[in-house]
Amino acid sequence: MAVNLPLPIAANLKPVAGIELGYAEAGVRKANRKDLLVMKLAPTATVAGVFTTNRFCAAPVQVCKAHLEAARMSGAPIRALVINTGNANAGTGEAGLANANATCLALSELLGCDAAQILPFSTGVILEPLPVDRIKAGMPQAIANLKTDNWYNAAESIMTTDTQPKAASRSVTINGKTITLTGISKGAGMIKPNMATMLGYLAMDAKVAQPVLDHLVKEAADKSFNCITIDGDTSTNDSFMLIATGAAGLEVNEIDTPEYKALAEAVIGLSQELAQMIVRDGEGATKFMTITVEEGANVEECRKIAYSIGHSPLVKTAFYASDPNLGRILAAIGYAGIDDLDVSKLNLYLDDVWVAKNGGRNPDYQETDGQRVMKQSEITIRVKLARGTAAATVWTCDLSHDYVSINADYRS
Amino acid sequence: MAVNLPLPIAANLKPVAGIELGYAEAGVRKANRKDLLVMKLAPTATVAGVFTTNRFCAAPVQVCKAHLEAARMSGAPIRALVINTGNANAGTGEAGLANANATCLALSELLGCDAAQILPFSTGVILEPLPVDRIKAGMPQAIANLKTDNWYNAAESIMTTDTQPKAASRSVTINGKTITLTGISKGAGMIKPNMATMLGYLAMDAKVAQPVLDHLVKEAADKSFNCITIDGDTSTNDSFMLIATGAAGLEVNEIDTPEYKALAEAVIGLSQELAQMIVRDGEGATKFMTITVEEGANVEECRKIAYSIGHSPLVKTAFYASDPNLGRILAAIGYAGIDDLDVSKLNLYLDDVWVAKNGGRNPDYQETDGQRVMKQSEITIRVKLARGTAAATVWTCDLSHDYVSINADYRS
């Protein structure tokens, strides 16, 4: 049961001119489920991505990077993305690379372009060969139902252990031109590397120069998908792709312009929404926690402390139990690895409740106040370091019995 | 229910000449439980320790460090250790320091020495004032039952959420002289910072020069207590103390001598035994896992990878479920932060089963073989990096429903 996450409404997911989506039931691992998605792009589109830093980076991720680089060199644009669930094509060596390339080749022949103009993505079981024949066999079905208003189906097609599809839209008017942005996401970055890589795709109809899009995708990932954690694990296949179809009138060719800033704000906002949906649907999640660390000497140390709190199984189980066992948060701050942290200046708040003052219990803190906040389904933990002006935010969920059940039982 | 951890037998815990142990039921937090321990040392004793690196380092840890330093300066030896459970005296600011000092002063008056010759330790709830009057009131009872053969009671006196006392003895003959070593440990380094700091005390009757003991305590901790993890959290109060009473004939005044090596081997062996007991009694543990990373370029990277596997909730839940979901181990290796790791050379074994070969699934690997090993209560995960000759080992346990129950329910 996801935390405060209503189902998306298909009619509210706005088509983005220049991108069509088609899905198939290819039977990659199980029959009768949408498990193959093709996103076909206008030739005017630019594409940029950020990928997992896991050294066991999956074959499709390696091929994606190579094809993005090739597109930059040749000027031949990326024409389609193809995503399968049910198999991650990770830990599969040379054969895995060959299968990812075969997937691209098959789709390129159907779409009339080069294999290097296709980006492949896979999510599912690690260490097993990709059933590339079934994926190829499903492609004609996916191509046959390519439509611009297929976003809800697209969101369903990339689900693995997600309990519901994740998608959102927004629009922004810049220089009198309305830009539409729609995105989908799935799985939790590391809730489950075998069946739930984190994937995010955000398309917009602005025309964005490649170097600008490269900059924007990093900025957006850094402020959204890189700020979430379920259990601290990092998948072999995590990817976030930003697509600018170029179908609308607005052109953004430089950063540090008003157009860039307005567009970036919309992209970052939508990316945060898609990223937070993943946390809200985190395995076994019953609470959504925002961890904000302020007054740091730099962003890096704020983020380290926020992640240290967000990864602590002790903190996460206390939140599950609605138990204001707040010494656990202080302990997690203390072992975050900030060697010169002066804890005697530190303040800690739970929503509006001032819990720890100058490193110790706030004399005015009442356990009943902590208890009141802990019972909520949305909680903000705020830490003030009194070291500077930097800040960072991380979103996470609690650790429940269901997390253990889901992860212990899923393959059995 | 601890994993393959028989109760210690009191008669097998050998007295160490030069150290007497006395306990009391001081009612620090709960009535009718042993919660205060005094260890009285011969004036010939040397003492060395390693402490938590948590920045929220508890008041008693700060006082311990200061008193150890003072003893070095003044030559006035440490005469006693005093340990209370029920309250960690952490996150307590100046008042906490005053309470730790008051504890030392009270015991020093009873024993006829300076307050600076006492080392205080506390474990229990964070953020609450230490009930120092109850501790003082319990001291005469503890002193009245000081005995050299009180190790089993001592082990019970420092328990918090431990399901059983942890203690062991061994002896070693060096240069014809028999040295006796006995130790106790408790709690799991970070199973539960509120009620279960990791504490370890190891006493031996050899005479060891202070610089040699300082060296030895670090070496022993590095190969034992620093190699265990339950959930990756680090407490505010973790401490490991090595005591050499000087009552036996053997003197060790230098490292790199045969005497040092023989003594170190015994100390390290016993430290490992005491550390592993903590993991075997880890909260909710059903399996004991040894993670060995070999053929690394250096020990640091081997340890990073071993900890990355040992901290992964996904790996730990898979072991709980006896599910050979081994892609999770590869993913944890991949995100350990070794930037130049060539996964195509990596091999992975579960006990005698060769699971991953050159970074991919071993063609000869059968799931039934993995399943057979996963069903055991003791499992070795072995990773070979093919990068060098360094190695490191980490001991950990699985992550079960009971871990969540214990940590979610304990304060409620």
Tab-separated table of N, CA and C in Angstrom, chain B residues 45-47 63-79 116-119 210:
chain	number	residue	atom	x	y	z
B	45	ALA	N	48.665	-3.227	36.835
B	45	ALA	CA	47.959	-3.390	35.559
B	45	ALA	C	48.195	-2.229	34.602
B	46	THR	N	48.215	-2.554	33.315
B	46	THR	CA	48.127	-1.530	32.267
B	46	THR	C	46.803	-1.737	31.532
B	47	VAL	N	46.268	-0.661	31.008
B	47	VAL	CA	44.956	-0.697	30.341
B	47	VAL	C	45.046	0.115	29.056
B	63	VAL	N	35.327	10.756	29.190
B	63	VAL	CA	36.039	10.686	30.472
B	63	VAL	C	37.074	9.558	30.447
B	64	CYS	N	36.705	8.411	29.879
B	64	CYS	CA	37.658	7.296	29.733
B	64	CYS	C	38.919	7.741	29.017
B	65	LYS	N	38.721	8.400	27.894
B	65	LYS	CA	39.887	8.844	27.106
B	65	LYS	C	40.765	9.778	27.928
B	66	ALA	N	40.128	10.708	28.641
B	66	ALA	CA	40.888	11.670	29.447
B	66	ALA	C	41.645	10.962	30.574
B	67	HIS	N	40.999	9.984	31.208
B	67	HIS	CA	41.646	9.295	32.331
B	67	HIS	C	42.779	8.385	31.861
B	68	LEU	N	42.596	7.769	30.697
B	68	LEU	CA	43.693	6.955	30.147
B	68	LEU	C	44.898	7.843	29.845
B	69	GLU	N	44.635	9.010	29.300
B	69	GLU	CA	45.714	9.955	28.974
B	69	GLU	C	46.383	10.445	30.263
B	70	ALA	N	45.567	10.735	31.276
B	70	ALA	CA	46.108	11.206	32.563
B	70	ALA	C	46.990	10.135	33.195
B	71	ALA	N	46.580	8.880	33.103
B	71	ALA	CA	47.366	7.784	33.687
B	71	ALA	C	48.729	7.684	33.009
B	72	ARG	N	48.731	7.889	31.686
B	72	ARG	CA	50.005	7.880	30.955
B	72	ARG	C	50.937	8.998	31.448
B	73	MET	N	50.329	10.156	31.670
B	73	MET	CA	51.126	11.330	32.067
B	73	MET	C	51.653	11.180	33.486
B	74	SER	N	50.756	10.792	34.402
B	74	SER	CA	51.107	10.799	35.826
B	74	SER	C	51.802	9.521	36.259
B	75	GLY	N	51.621	8.458	35.519
B	75	GLY	CA	52.138	7.169	35.972
B	75	GLY	C	51.259	6.523	37.027
B	76	ALA	N	50.220	7.210	37.478
B	76	ALA	CA	49.284	6.611	38.458
B	76	ALA	C	48.348	5.685	37.688
B	77	PRO	N	48.398	4.383	37.952
B	77	PRO	CA	47.700	3.435	37.080
B	77	PRO	C	46.173	3.472	37.241
B	78	ILE	N	45.486	2.983	36.233
B	78	ILE	CA	44.031	2.775	36.315
B	78	ILE	C	43.792	1.663	37.333
B	79	ARG	N	42.860	1.920	38.297
B	79	ARG	CA	42.637	0.941	39.364
B	79	ARG	C	41.298	0.212	39.247
B	116	ALA	N	40.677	9.989	38.781
B	116	ALA	CA	41.274	9.825	37.449
B	116	ALA	C	41.790	8.407	37.223
B	117	GLN	N	41.791	7.598	38.289
B	117	GLN	CA	42.241	6.203	38.135
B	117	GLN	C	41.066	5.242	37.880
B	118	ILE	N	39.905	5.815	37.648
B	118	ILE	CA	38.702	5.013	37.361
B	118	ILE	C	38.272	5.261	35.908
B	119	LEU	N	37.851	4.210	35.197
B	119	LEU	CA	37.292	4.358	33.844
B	119	LEU	C	35.798	4.037	33.891
B	210	GLN	N	52.863	-0.215	28.434
B	210	GLN	CA	51.757	0.586	27.916
B	210	GLN	C	51.810	0.778	26.390
